PDB file of C-alpha atoms and ligand atoms in Angstrom:
ATOM      1  CA  UNK A  27      23.888  -9.268 -10.583  1.00  0.00           C
ATOM      2  CA  UNK A  28      24.258  -7.401  -7.294  1.00  0.00           C
ATOM      3  CA  UNK A  29      21.176  -5.302  -6.687  1.00  0.00           C
ATOM      4  CA  UNK A  30      21.067  -2.542  -4.137  1.00  0.00           C
ATOM      5  CA  UNK A  31      19.194  -3.186  -0.927  1.00  0.00           C
ATOM      6  CA  UNK A  32      15.615  -1.903  -0.637  1.00  0.00           C
ATOM      7  CA  UNK A  33      15.539   0.533   2.273  1.00  0.00           C
ATOM      8  CA  UNK A  34      12.796   3.011   1.474  1.00  0.00           C
ATOM      9  CA  UNK A  35       9.053   2.775   0.900  1.00  0.00           C
ATOM     10  CA  UNK A  36       6.925   5.448  -0.736  1.00  0.00           C
ATOM     11  CA  UNK A  37       3.351   5.716   0.570  1.00  0.00           C
ATOM     12  CA  UNK A  38       1.205   7.747  -1.828  1.00  0.00           C
ATOM     13  CA  UNK A  39      -1.581   9.130   0.352  1.00  0.00           C
ATOM     14  CA  UNK A  40      -2.675  12.299  -1.416  1.00  0.00           C
ATOM     15  CA  UNK A  41      -5.750  10.876  -3.164  1.00  0.00           C
ATOM     16  CA  UNK A  42      -9.225  12.182  -2.477  1.00  0.00           C
ATOM     17  CA  UNK A  43     -10.754   8.876  -1.366  1.00  0.00           C
ATOM     18  CA  UNK A  44     -14.031   9.496  -3.165  1.00  0.00           C
ATOM     19  CA  UNK A  45     -15.140   5.859  -2.843  1.00  0.00           C
ATOM     20  CA  UNK A  46     -15.417   6.388   0.889  1.00  0.00           C
ATOM     21  CA  UNK A  47     -17.415   9.616   1.000  1.00  0.00           C
ATOM     22  CA  UNK A  48     -18.796  11.091   3.183  1.00  0.00           C
ATOM     23  CA  UNK A  49     -16.279   9.697   5.731  1.00  0.00           C
ATOM     24  CA  UNK A  50     -13.389  11.117   3.694  1.00  0.00           C
ATOM     25  CA  UNK A  51     -14.814  14.604   3.292  1.00  0.00           C
ATOM     26  CA  UNK A  52     -12.738  16.013   6.153  1.00  0.00           C
ATOM     27  CA  UNK A  53     -10.508  13.089   7.102  1.00  0.00           C
ATOM     28  CA  UNK A  54      -7.987  11.122   5.067  1.00  0.00           C
ATOM     29  CA  UNK A  55      -8.981   7.656   3.902  1.00  0.00           C
ATOM     30  CA  UNK A  56      -5.683   6.356   5.313  1.00  0.00           C
ATOM     31  CA  UNK A  57      -6.807   7.326   8.822  1.00  0.00           C
ATOM     32  CA  UNK A  58     -10.043   5.279   8.776  1.00  0.00           C
ATOM     33  CA  UNK A  59      -9.871   2.874  11.670  1.00  0.00           C
ATOM     34  CA  UNK A  60      -9.950  -0.918  11.367  1.00  0.00           C
ATOM     35  CA  UNK A  61     -10.618  -2.169  14.930  1.00  0.00           C
ATOM     36  CA  UNK A  62      -8.335   0.309  16.720  1.00  0.00           C
ATOM     37  CA  UNK A  63      -5.639   1.299  14.231  1.00  0.00           C
ATOM     38  CA  UNK A  64      -5.755   3.561  11.193  1.00  0.00           C
ATOM     39  CA  UNK A  65      -5.424   1.539   8.007  1.00  0.00           C
ATOM     40  CA  UNK A  66      -2.115   3.176   7.048  1.00  0.00           C
ATOM     41  CA  UNK A  67      -0.577   1.852  10.294  1.00  0.00           C
ATOM     42  CA  UNK A  68      -1.232  -1.759   9.215  1.00  0.00           C
ATOM     43  CA  UNK A  69       0.694  -1.071   6.021  1.00  0.00           C
ATOM     44  CA  UNK A  70       3.539   0.712   7.797  1.00  0.00           C
ATOM     45  CA  UNK A  71       3.785  -2.299  10.126  1.00  0.00           C
ATOM     46  CA  UNK A  72       4.140  -4.486   7.021  1.00  0.00           C
ATOM     47  CA  UNK A  73       6.981  -2.237   5.823  1.00  0.00           C
ATOM     48  CA  UNK A  74       8.729  -2.504   9.196  1.00  0.00           C
ATOM     49  CA  UNK A  75       8.243  -6.295   9.301  1.00  0.00           C
ATOM     50  CA  UNK A  76       9.700  -6.494   5.781  1.00  0.00           C
ATOM     51  CA  UNK A  77      12.934  -4.871   6.964  1.00  0.00           C
ATOM     52  CA  UNK A  78      12.493  -1.398   5.440  1.00  0.00           C
ATOM     53  CA  UNK A  79      14.064   1.439   7.379  1.00  0.00           C
ATOM     54  CA  UNK A  80      12.502   4.596   6.050  1.00  0.00           C
ATOM     55  CA  UNK A  81       9.145   5.765   4.745  1.00  0.00           C
ATOM     56  CA  UNK A  82       8.205   8.687   2.534  1.00  0.00           C
ATOM     57  CA  UNK A  83       4.530   9.603   2.724  1.00  0.00           C
ATOM     58  CA  UNK A  84       3.072  11.709  -0.087  1.00  0.00           C
ATOM     59  CA  UNK A  85       0.385  13.881   1.428  1.00  0.00           C
ATOM     60  CA  UNK A  86      -1.903  16.635   0.265  1.00  0.00           C
ATOM     61  CA  UNK A  87      -4.467  19.042   1.581  1.00  0.00           C
ATOM     62  CA  UNK A  88      -6.339  17.867   4.692  1.00  0.00           C
ATOM     63  CA  UNK A  89      -3.888  15.091   5.562  1.00  0.00           C
ATOM     64  CA  UNK A  90      -2.363  16.586   8.731  1.00  0.00           C
ATOM     65  CA  UNK A  91      -3.771  13.881  10.993  1.00  0.00           C
ATOM     66  CA  UNK A  92      -1.457  11.347   9.308  1.00  0.00           C
ATOM     67  CA  UNK A  93       1.573  13.377  10.428  1.00  0.00           C
ATOM     68  CA  UNK A  94       0.125  13.886  13.904  1.00  0.00           C
ATOM     69  CA  UNK A  95      -0.555  10.167  14.313  1.00  0.00           C
ATOM     70  CA  UNK A  96       3.054   9.171  13.668  1.00  0.00           C
ATOM     71  CA  UNK A  97       4.542  12.114  15.556  1.00  0.00           C
ATOM     72  CA  UNK A  98       5.490  12.124  19.258  1.00  0.00           C
ATOM     73  CA  UNK A  99       2.642  13.366  21.462  1.00  0.00           C
ATOM     74  CA  UNK A 100       4.362  14.735  24.561  1.00  0.00           C
ATOM     75  CA  UNK A 101       1.124  15.819  26.298  1.00  0.00           C
ATOM     76  CA  UNK A 102      -0.535  12.436  25.823  1.00  0.00           C
ATOM     77  CA  UNK A 103       2.592  10.586  26.956  1.00  0.00           C
ATOM     78  CA  UNK A 104       2.884  12.762  30.076  1.00  0.00           C
ATOM     79  CA  UNK A 105      -0.776  12.217  30.934  1.00  0.00           C
ATOM     80  CA  UNK A 106      -0.567   8.442  30.535  1.00  0.00           C
ATOM     81  CA  UNK A 107       2.618   8.393  32.594  1.00  0.00           C
ATOM     82  CA  UNK A 108       1.009  10.409  35.407  1.00  0.00           C
ATOM     83  CA  UNK A 109      -1.960   8.067  35.455  1.00  0.00           C
ATOM     84  CA  UNK A 110       0.249   4.985  35.503  1.00  0.00           C
ATOM     85  CA  UNK A 111      -1.178   3.650  32.219  1.00  0.00           C
ATOM     86  CA  UNK A 112       2.067   1.973  31.231  1.00  0.00           C
ATOM     87  CA  UNK A 113       0.657  -0.392  28.617  1.00  0.00           C
ATOM     88  CA  UNK A 114      -1.105   2.405  26.736  1.00  0.00           C
ATOM     89  CA  UNK A 115       2.012   4.543  27.035  1.00  0.00           C
ATOM     90  CA  UNK A 116       4.092   1.801  25.421  1.00  0.00           C
ATOM     91  CA  UNK A 117       1.564   1.503  22.586  1.00  0.00           C
ATOM     92  CA  UNK A 118       1.554   5.233  21.928  1.00  0.00           C
ATOM     93  CA  UNK A 119       5.367   5.418  22.045  1.00  0.00           C
ATOM     94  CA  UNK A 120       5.781   2.466  19.721  1.00  0.00           C
ATOM     95  CA  UNK A 121       3.844   4.308  17.004  1.00  0.00           C
ATOM     96  CA  UNK A 122       6.250   7.234  16.878  1.00  0.00           C
ATOM     97  CA  UNK A 123       9.301   4.984  17.297  1.00  0.00           C
ATOM     98  CA  UNK A 124       8.245   2.572  14.578  1.00  0.00           C
ATOM     99  CA  UNK A 125      10.266   3.856  11.638  1.00  0.00           C
ATOM    100  CA  UNK A 126      11.855   6.985  10.202  1.00  0.00           C
ATOM    101  CA  UNK A 127       9.123   8.895   8.300  1.00  0.00           C
ATOM    102  CA  UNK A 128       9.441  11.892   6.002  1.00  0.00           C
ATOM    103  CA  UNK A 129       6.731  13.740   4.120  1.00  0.00           C
ATOM    104  CA  UNK A 130       6.438  15.324   0.719  1.00  0.00           C
ATOM    105  CA  UNK A 131       3.436  17.237  -0.500  1.00  0.00           C
ATOM    106  CA  UNK A 132       1.650  16.750  -3.795  1.00  0.00           C
ATOM    107  CA  UNK A 133       0.167  20.154  -4.550  1.00  0.00           C
ATOM    108  CA  UNK A 134      -2.276  18.930  -7.176  1.00  0.00           C
ATOM    109  CA  UNK A 135      -3.820  15.471  -7.382  1.00  0.00           C
ATOM    110  CA  UNK A 136      -2.386  14.487 -10.745  1.00  0.00           C
ATOM    111  CA  UNK A 137      -2.458  10.746 -10.178  1.00  0.00           C
ATOM    112  CA  UNK A 138      -0.491   7.910  -8.601  1.00  0.00           C
ATOM    113  CA  UNK A 139       2.399   8.251 -11.066  1.00  0.00           C
ATOM    114  CA  UNK A 140       2.707  11.957 -10.285  1.00  0.00           C
ATOM    115  CA  UNK A 141       2.621  11.221  -6.529  1.00  0.00           C
ATOM    116  CA  UNK A 142       5.550   8.805  -6.942  1.00  0.00           C
ATOM    117  CA  UNK A 143       7.434  11.366  -9.044  1.00  0.00           C
ATOM    118  CA  UNK A 144       7.193  13.852  -6.138  1.00  0.00           C
ATOM    119  CA  UNK A 145       9.524  11.587  -4.114  1.00  0.00           C
ATOM    120  CA  UNK A 146      12.392  11.575  -6.639  1.00  0.00           C
ATOM    121  CA  UNK A 147      14.807  13.638  -4.514  1.00  0.00           C
ATOM    122  CA  UNK A 148      14.036  11.786  -1.291  1.00  0.00           C
ATOM    123  CA  UNK A 149      14.380   8.349  -2.892  1.00  0.00           C
ATOM    124  CA  UNK A 150      17.567   9.152  -4.812  1.00  0.00           C
ATOM    125  CA  UNK A 151      19.398   6.628  -6.939  1.00  0.00           C
ATOM    126  CA  UNK A 152      18.277   3.348  -5.384  1.00  0.00           C
ATOM    127  CA  UNK A 153      15.475   0.796  -5.814  1.00  0.00           C
ATOM    128  CA  UNK A 154      12.478   1.392  -3.552  1.00  0.00           C
ATOM    129  CA  UNK A 155       9.070   0.073  -2.568  1.00  0.00           C
ATOM    130  CA  UNK A 156       5.694   1.686  -3.223  1.00  0.00           C
ATOM    131  CA  UNK A 157       2.912   0.677  -0.841  1.00  0.00           C
ATOM    132  CA  UNK A 158      -0.680   1.854  -1.153  1.00  0.00           C
ATOM    133  CA  UNK A 159      -2.172   2.551   2.234  1.00  0.00           C
ATOM    134  CA  UNK A 160      -5.616   1.147   1.526  1.00  0.00           C
ATOM    135  CA  UNK A 161      -4.492  -2.368   0.590  1.00  0.00           C
ATOM    136  CA  UNK A 162      -4.074  -4.219   3.879  1.00  0.00           C
ATOM    137  CA  UNK A 163      -2.378  -7.569   3.287  1.00  0.00           C
ATOM    138  CA  UNK A 164      -2.428 -10.269   5.904  1.00  0.00           C
ATOM    139  CA  UNK A 165       0.250 -12.862   5.248  1.00  0.00           C
ATOM    140  CA  UNK A 166       2.464 -15.212   7.263  1.00  0.00           C
ATOM    141  CA  UNK A 167       5.433 -13.664   5.470  1.00  0.00           C
ATOM    142  CA  UNK A 168       4.724  -9.952   4.899  1.00  0.00           C
ATOM    143  CA  UNK A 169       3.819  -9.314   1.246  1.00  0.00           C
ATOM    144  CA  UNK A 170       6.591  -6.737   0.793  1.00  0.00           C
ATOM    145  CA  UNK A 171       9.155  -9.172   2.204  1.00  0.00           C
ATOM    146  CA  UNK A 172       8.053 -11.763  -0.385  1.00  0.00           C
ATOM    147  CA  UNK A 173       8.509  -9.154  -3.119  1.00  0.00           C
ATOM    148  CA  UNK A 174      11.932  -8.084  -1.860  1.00  0.00           C
ATOM    149  CA  UNK A 175      12.995 -11.752  -2.040  1.00  0.00           C
ATOM    150  CA  UNK A 176      11.941 -11.793  -5.718  1.00  0.00           C
ATOM    151  CA  UNK A 177      13.760  -8.529  -6.400  1.00  0.00           C
ATOM    152  CA  UNK A 178      16.919  -9.828  -4.765  1.00  0.00           C
ATOM    153  CA  UNK A 179      16.916 -12.809  -7.141  1.00  0.00           C
ATOM    154  CA  UNK A 180      15.821 -11.068 -10.360  1.00  0.00           C
ATOM    155  CA  UNK A 181      16.983  -7.461  -9.937  1.00  0.00           C
ATOM    156  CA  UNK A 182      14.089  -5.910 -11.892  1.00  0.00           C
ATOM    157  CA  UNK A 183      10.901  -4.050 -10.947  1.00  0.00           C
ATOM    158  CA  UNK A 184       8.203  -6.240  -9.378  1.00  0.00           C
ATOM    159  CA  UNK A 185       4.461  -5.539  -9.140  1.00  0.00           C
ATOM    160  CA  UNK A 186       2.194  -7.517  -6.808  1.00  0.00           C
ATOM    161  CA  UNK A 187      -0.642  -9.288  -8.597  1.00  0.00           C
ATOM    162  CA  UNK A 188      -3.708 -11.125  -7.422  1.00  0.00           C
ATOM    163  CA  UNK A 189      -6.282 -13.316  -9.193  1.00  0.00           C
ATOM    164  CA  UNK A 190      -9.504 -11.352  -9.452  1.00  0.00           C
ATOM    165  CA  UNK A 191     -12.926 -12.588 -10.663  1.00  0.00           C
ATOM    166  CA  UNK A 192     -13.660 -11.536 -14.269  1.00  0.00           C
ATOM    167  CA  UNK A 193     -16.575  -9.323 -13.274  1.00  0.00           C
ATOM    168  CA  UNK A 194     -14.265  -7.209 -11.080  1.00  0.00           C
ATOM    169  CA  UNK A 195     -11.261  -7.038 -13.412  1.00  0.00           C
ATOM    170  CA  UNK A 196     -12.197  -3.712 -15.027  1.00  0.00           C
ATOM    171  CA  UNK A 197     -11.359  -1.898 -11.766  1.00  0.00           C
ATOM    172  CA  UNK A 198      -7.657  -2.831 -12.043  1.00  0.00           C
ATOM    173  CA  UNK A 199      -4.510  -2.744 -14.121  1.00  0.00           C
ATOM    174  CA  UNK A 200      -4.085  -6.248 -15.548  1.00  0.00           C
ATOM    175  CA  UNK A 201      -0.911  -8.029 -16.656  1.00  0.00           C
ATOM    176  CA  UNK A 202      -0.237 -10.181 -19.672  1.00  0.00           C
ATOM    177  CA  UNK A 203       2.626 -12.391 -18.527  1.00  0.00           C
ATOM    178  CA  UNK A 204       4.474 -15.672 -18.897  1.00  0.00           C
ATOM    179  CA  UNK A 205       5.429 -17.908 -15.971  1.00  0.00           C
ATOM    180  CA  UNK A 206       9.016 -17.407 -14.831  1.00  0.00           C
ATOM    181  CA  UNK A 207      10.971 -19.695 -12.491  1.00  0.00           C
ATOM    182  CA  UNK A 208       9.331 -22.805 -11.076  1.00  0.00           C
ATOM    183  CA  UNK A 209       7.083 -21.405  -8.349  1.00  0.00           C
ATOM    184  CA  UNK A 210       3.967 -20.707 -10.436  1.00  0.00           C
ATOM    185  CA  UNK A 211       3.787 -17.333  -8.677  1.00  0.00           C
ATOM    186  CA  UNK A 212       6.190 -15.281 -10.754  1.00  0.00           C
ATOM    187  CA  UNK A 213       5.421 -13.897 -14.225  1.00  0.00           C
ATOM    188  CA  UNK A 214       7.540 -12.031 -16.698  1.00  0.00           C
ATOM    189  CA  UNK A 215       5.323  -9.220 -17.941  1.00  0.00           C
ATOM    190  CA  UNK A 216       4.710  -8.821 -21.688  1.00  0.00           C
ATOM    191  CA  UNK A 217       2.203  -6.023 -21.321  1.00  0.00           C
ATOM    192  CA  UNK A 218      -0.155  -4.277 -18.928  1.00  0.00           C
ATOM    193  CA  UNK A 219      -3.618  -2.885 -19.566  1.00  0.00           C
ATOM    194  CA  UNK A 220      -5.251  -0.304 -17.331  1.00  0.00           C
ATOM    195  CA  UNK A 221      -8.898  -1.073 -16.451  1.00  0.00           C
ATOM    196  CA  UNK A 222      -9.773  -3.416 -19.380  1.00  0.00           C
ATOM    197  CA  UNK A 223     -13.285  -4.698 -19.990  1.00  0.00           C
ATOM    198  CA  UNK A 224     -13.854  -8.304 -18.856  1.00  0.00           C
ATOM    199  CA  UNK A 225     -13.677  -9.461 -22.532  1.00  0.00           C
ATOM    200  CA  UNK A 226     -10.452  -7.584 -23.317  1.00  0.00           C
ATOM    201  CA  UNK A 227      -8.548  -8.458 -20.124  1.00  0.00           C
ATOM    202  CA  UNK A 228      -5.358 -10.376 -21.052  1.00  0.00           C
ATOM    203  CA  UNK A 229      -5.532 -12.430 -17.813  1.00  0.00           C
ATOM    204  CA  UNK A 230      -7.218 -12.516 -14.425  1.00  0.00           C
ATOM    205  CA  UNK A 231      -4.060 -11.210 -12.695  1.00  0.00           C
ATOM    206  CA  UNK A 232      -4.719  -7.727 -11.346  1.00  0.00           C
ATOM    207  CA  UNK A 233      -2.057  -5.308 -10.135  1.00  0.00           C
ATOM    208  CA  UNK A 234      -2.599  -4.359  -6.500  1.00  0.00           C
ATOM    209  CA  UNK A 235      -0.986  -1.806  -4.210  1.00  0.00           C
ATOM    210  CA  UNK A 236       2.572  -3.084  -3.776  1.00  0.00           C
ATOM    211  CA  UNK A 237       5.478  -2.353  -6.125  1.00  0.00           C
ATOM    212  CA  UNK A 238       9.243  -2.535  -6.135  1.00  0.00           C
ATOM    213  CA  UNK A 239      10.606   0.039  -8.528  1.00  0.00           C
ATOM    214  CA  UNK A 240      14.042   0.940  -9.784  1.00  0.00           C
ATOM    215  CA  UNK A 241      15.130   4.607  -9.994  1.00  0.00           C
ATOM    216  CA  UNK A 242      14.822   4.664 -13.808  1.00  0.00           C
ATOM    217  CA  UNK A 243      11.049   4.804 -13.214  1.00  0.00           C
ATOM    218  CA  UNK A 244      11.471   8.536 -12.508  1.00  0.00           C
ATOM    219  CA  UNK A 245      12.659   9.328 -16.048  1.00  0.00           C
ATOM    220  CA  UNK A 246       9.840   7.153 -17.393  1.00  0.00           C
ATOM    221  CA  UNK A 247       7.335   9.100 -15.267  1.00  0.00           C
ATOM    222  CA  UNK A 248       8.763  12.435 -16.487  1.00  0.00           C
ATOM    223  CA  UNK A 249       8.158  11.253 -20.052  1.00  0.00           C
ATOM    224  CA  UNK A 250       4.670   9.858 -19.422  1.00  0.00           C
ATOM    225  CA  UNK A 251       1.969  12.142 -20.793  1.00  0.00           C
ATOM    226  CA  UNK A 252      -1.157  12.804 -18.773  1.00  0.00           C
ATOM    227  CA  UNK A 253      -4.080  10.542 -19.605  1.00  0.00           C
ATOM    228  CA  UNK A 254      -7.544  11.691 -20.652  1.00  0.00           C
ATOM    229  CA  UNK A 255      -8.431  12.386 -17.017  1.00  0.00           C
ATOM    230  CA  UNK A 256      -5.339  14.607 -16.678  1.00  0.00           C
ATOM    231  CA  UNK A 257      -3.471  12.074 -14.520  1.00  0.00           C
ATOM    232  CA  UNK A 258      -0.006  10.543 -14.818  1.00  0.00           C
ATOM    233  CA  UNK A 259      -0.532   6.804 -14.473  1.00  0.00           C
ATOM    234  CA  UNK A 260       2.149   4.650 -12.892  1.00  0.00           C
ATOM    235  CA  UNK A 261       1.084   1.760 -15.143  1.00  0.00           C
ATOM    236  CA  UNK A 262       1.848   3.815 -18.249  1.00  0.00           C
ATOM    237  CA  UNK A 263       5.330   4.644 -16.952  1.00  0.00           C
ATOM    238  CA  UNK A 264       5.893   0.948 -16.201  1.00  0.00           C
ATOM    239  CA  UNK A 265       4.911   0.077 -19.792  1.00  0.00           C
ATOM    240  CA  UNK A 266       7.564   2.499 -20.999  1.00  0.00           C
ATOM    241  CA  UNK A 267      10.141   0.984 -18.651  1.00  0.00           C
ATOM    242  CA  UNK A 268       9.324  -2.480 -19.983  1.00  0.00           C
ATOM    243  CA  UNK A 269      10.837  -1.472 -23.326  1.00  0.00           C
ATOM    244  CA  UNK A 270      14.271  -1.279 -21.700  1.00  0.00           C
ATOM    245  CA  UNK A 271      14.239  -3.943 -18.965  1.00  0.00           C
ATOM    246  CA  UNK A 272      12.317  -7.027 -17.781  1.00  0.00           C
ATOM    247  CA  UNK A 273       9.424  -6.447 -15.420  1.00  0.00           C
ATOM    248  CA  UNK A 274       7.881  -9.038 -13.120  1.00  0.00           C
ATOM    249  CA  UNK A 275       4.468  -9.743 -11.630  1.00  0.00           C
ATOM    250  CA  UNK A 276       4.423 -11.676  -8.375  1.00  0.00           C
ATOM    251  CA  UNK A 277       1.344 -13.453  -7.074  1.00  0.00           C
ATOM    252  CA  UNK A 278       1.910 -13.013  -3.344  1.00  0.00           C
ATOM    253  CA  UNK A 279       0.772 -15.362  -0.597  1.00  0.00           C
ATOM    254  CA  UNK A 280      -1.717 -13.823   1.819  1.00  0.00           C
ATOM    255  CA  UNK A 281      -5.148 -12.225   2.024  1.00  0.00           C
ATOM    256  CA  UNK A 282      -5.614  -8.728   0.687  1.00  0.00           C
ATOM    257  CA  UNK A 283      -8.335  -6.379   1.870  1.00  0.00           C
ATOM    258  CA  UNK A 284      -9.143  -3.331  -0.231  1.00  0.00           C
ATOM    259  CA  UNK A 285      -9.959  -1.140   2.746  1.00  0.00           C
ATOM    260  CA  UNK A 286     -10.463   1.856   0.437  1.00  0.00           C
ATOM    261  CA  UNK A 287     -13.897   0.566  -0.531  1.00  0.00           C
ATOM    262  CA  UNK A 288     -16.735   0.069   1.895  1.00  0.00           C
ATOM    263  CA  UNK A 289     -17.282  -3.681   1.575  1.00  0.00           C
ATOM    264  CA  UNK A 290     -13.542  -4.424   1.707  1.00  0.00           C
ATOM    265  CA  UNK A 291     -13.271  -2.236   4.782  1.00  0.00           C
ATOM    266  CA  UNK A 292     -16.091  -4.108   6.552  1.00  0.00           C
ATOM    267  CA  UNK A 293     -14.499  -7.469   5.735  1.00  0.00           C
ATOM    268  CA  UNK A 294     -11.135  -6.289   7.054  1.00  0.00           C
ATOM    269  CA  UNK A 295     -12.778  -5.066  10.267  1.00  0.00           C
ATOM    270  CA  UNK A 296     -14.487  -8.424  10.896  1.00  0.00           C
ATOM    271  CA  UNK A 297     -11.407 -10.514  10.082  1.00  0.00           C
ATOM    272  CA  UNK A 298      -8.968  -8.454  12.140  1.00  0.00           C
ATOM    273  CA  UNK A 299     -11.386  -8.282  15.091  1.00  0.00           C
ATOM    274  CA  UNK A 300     -11.810 -12.087  15.026  1.00  0.00           C
ATOM    275  CA  UNK A 301      -8.031 -12.517  15.143  1.00  0.00           C
ATOM    276  CA  UNK A 302      -7.594 -10.337  18.211  1.00  0.00           C
ATOM    277  CA  UNK A 303      -6.835 -12.120  21.481  1.00  0.00           C
ATOM    278  CA  UNK A 304      -8.820  -9.623  23.540  1.00  0.00           C
ATOM    279  CA  UNK A 305     -11.832  -9.273  21.209  1.00  0.00           C
ATOM    280  CA  UNK A 306     -11.977 -12.404  19.064  1.00  0.00           C
ATOM    281  CA  UNK A 307     -13.924 -14.604  21.507  1.00  0.00           C
ATOM    282  CA  UNK A 308     -16.775 -12.257  22.416  1.00  0.00           C
ATOM    283  CA  UNK A 309     -16.969 -10.881  18.868  1.00  0.00           C
ATOM    284  CA  UNK A 310     -17.319 -14.410  17.429  1.00  0.00           C
ATOM    285  CA  UNK A 311     -20.103 -15.108  19.947  1.00  0.00           C
ATOM    286  CA  UNK A 312     -21.840 -11.906  18.910  1.00  0.00           C
ATOM    287  CA  UNK A 313     -21.618 -12.774  15.195  1.00  0.00           C
ATOM    288  CA  UNK A 314     -23.003 -16.265  15.875  1.00  0.00           C
ATOM    289  CA  UNK A 315     -25.934 -14.766  17.734  1.00  0.00           C
ATOM    290  CA  UNK A 316     -27.052 -12.781  14.680  1.00  0.00           C
ATOM    291  CA  UNK A 317     -29.936 -14.464  12.907  1.00  0.00           C
ATOM    292  CA  UNK A 318     -28.582 -14.039   9.364  1.00  0.00           C
TER     293      UNK A 318
HETATM  294  P1  LIG B 417      -6.952   5.651  -5.731  1.00  0.00           P
HETATM  295  O1  LIG B 417      -7.115   5.261  -7.121  1.00  0.00           O
HETATM  296  O2  LIG B 417      -7.373   4.695  -4.661  1.00  0.00           O
HETATM  297  O3  LIG B 417      -7.647   7.055  -5.534  1.00  0.00           O
HETATM  298  O4  LIG B 417      -5.422   6.021  -5.550  1.00  0.00           O
HETATM  299  P2  LIG B 417      -8.101   7.767  -4.227  1.00  0.00           P
HETATM  300  O5  LIG B 417      -8.308   9.196  -4.560  1.00  0.00           O
HETATM  301  O6  LIG B 417      -7.186   7.521  -3.056  1.00  0.00           O
HETATM  302  O7  LIG B 417      -9.475   7.049  -3.842  1.00  0.00           O
HETATM  303  P3  LIG B 417     -10.871   6.980  -4.639  1.00  0.00           P
HETATM  304  O8  LIG B 417     -10.657   6.021  -5.753  1.00  0.00           O
HETATM  305  O9  LIG B 417     -11.225   8.374  -5.065  1.00  0.00           O
HETATM  306  O10 LIG B 417     -11.812   6.470  -3.587  1.00  0.00           O
HETATM  307  C1  LIG B 417      -4.429   5.056  -5.376  1.00  0.00           C
HETATM  308  C2  LIG B 417      -3.390   5.565  -4.407  1.00  0.00           C
HETATM  309  O11 LIG B 417      -2.707   6.676  -4.973  1.00  0.00           O
HETATM  310  C3  LIG B 417      -2.776   7.812  -4.123  1.00  0.00           C
HETATM  311  C4  LIG B 417      -3.990   7.568  -3.235  1.00  0.00           C
HETATM  312  O12 LIG B 417      -3.848   8.245  -1.995  1.00  0.00           O
HETATM  313  C5  LIG B 417      -3.990   6.052  -3.083  1.00  0.00           C
HETATM  314  O13 LIG B 417      -3.108   5.624  -2.068  1.00  0.00           O
HETATM  315  N1  LIG B 417      -2.888   9.014  -4.969  1.00  0.00           N
HETATM  316  C6  LIG B 417      -3.787   9.049  -5.989  1.00  0.00           C
HETATM  317  C7  LIG B 417      -2.063  10.094  -4.716  1.00  0.00           C
HETATM  318  O14 LIG B 417      -1.237  10.094  -3.768  1.00  0.00           O
HETATM  319  N2  LIG B 417      -2.162  11.190  -5.527  1.00  0.00           N
HETATM  320  C8  LIG B 417      -3.045  11.251  -6.551  1.00  0.00           C
HETATM  321  O15 LIG B 417      -3.072  12.285  -7.258  1.00  0.00           O
HETATM  322  C9  LIG B 417      -3.879  10.169  -6.781  1.00  0.00           C
END
């Protein structure tokens, strides 16, 4: 089977970020800073490193700083140029040159599935990636690249999964799958359950914020009724899609930080700071000096 190339990534970023209040009262969760970069930039860098060429960000009310961050800032560039700050100038320029970005607005927060549906016209008739801006994944091979490799071999939708301790499983969508291929990392999905109790969870493999979807997901989303909370769930549309084609779960290699919750955010900050050439040494010394 010849599958079309994945070129586009959808970044749903219209959520309210209630788990991070009060920081997210007047600023988007995606713009919270880990060391010196907003968290969405880490994920866009993953998209670029995975070979994607265009990004569609779904925004909502109060999300203007996302657009400003990835836009050209002529005044700032001029100022840095005048002051001879060439290194900073390069950094600032590289942000706006990183990738082609377009925006679509989700007027009402009707859920992740609804946010994806908003991008139908911009995505068109081709397979695409969905990347959630608060899952930062640190891997030797970028997580999305690993998933594209799976898609190129199997041609069907792929969701990223991760083993999660039983006591945390009820925060996730969970797959019921059978091993596929010989890697031990790929599963053919029989079913998916949204936020099951620890006893009812069909496995310990939780769906996290990376997907490769095929354009037939849009019809499935159109047909997906709102749930009890009034939201259109992507998982429910995927269950519908599973009736007509195989769906895969892929246990990626790498470390995932859920930077949309406070503890995950703190862990990400410490780990990324320790990895930095300029900060790692003194920061490690500081951590060692704490009498914990
Ligand atoms: P979350 O479940 O993390 O919700 O959404 P949230 O509102 O961002 O954060 P909390 O849980 O209240 O703290 C998953 C992803 O879907 C996007 C979010 O921006 C996030 O990237 N989303 C969610 C939308 O774009 N629109 C929605 O209506 C809901």
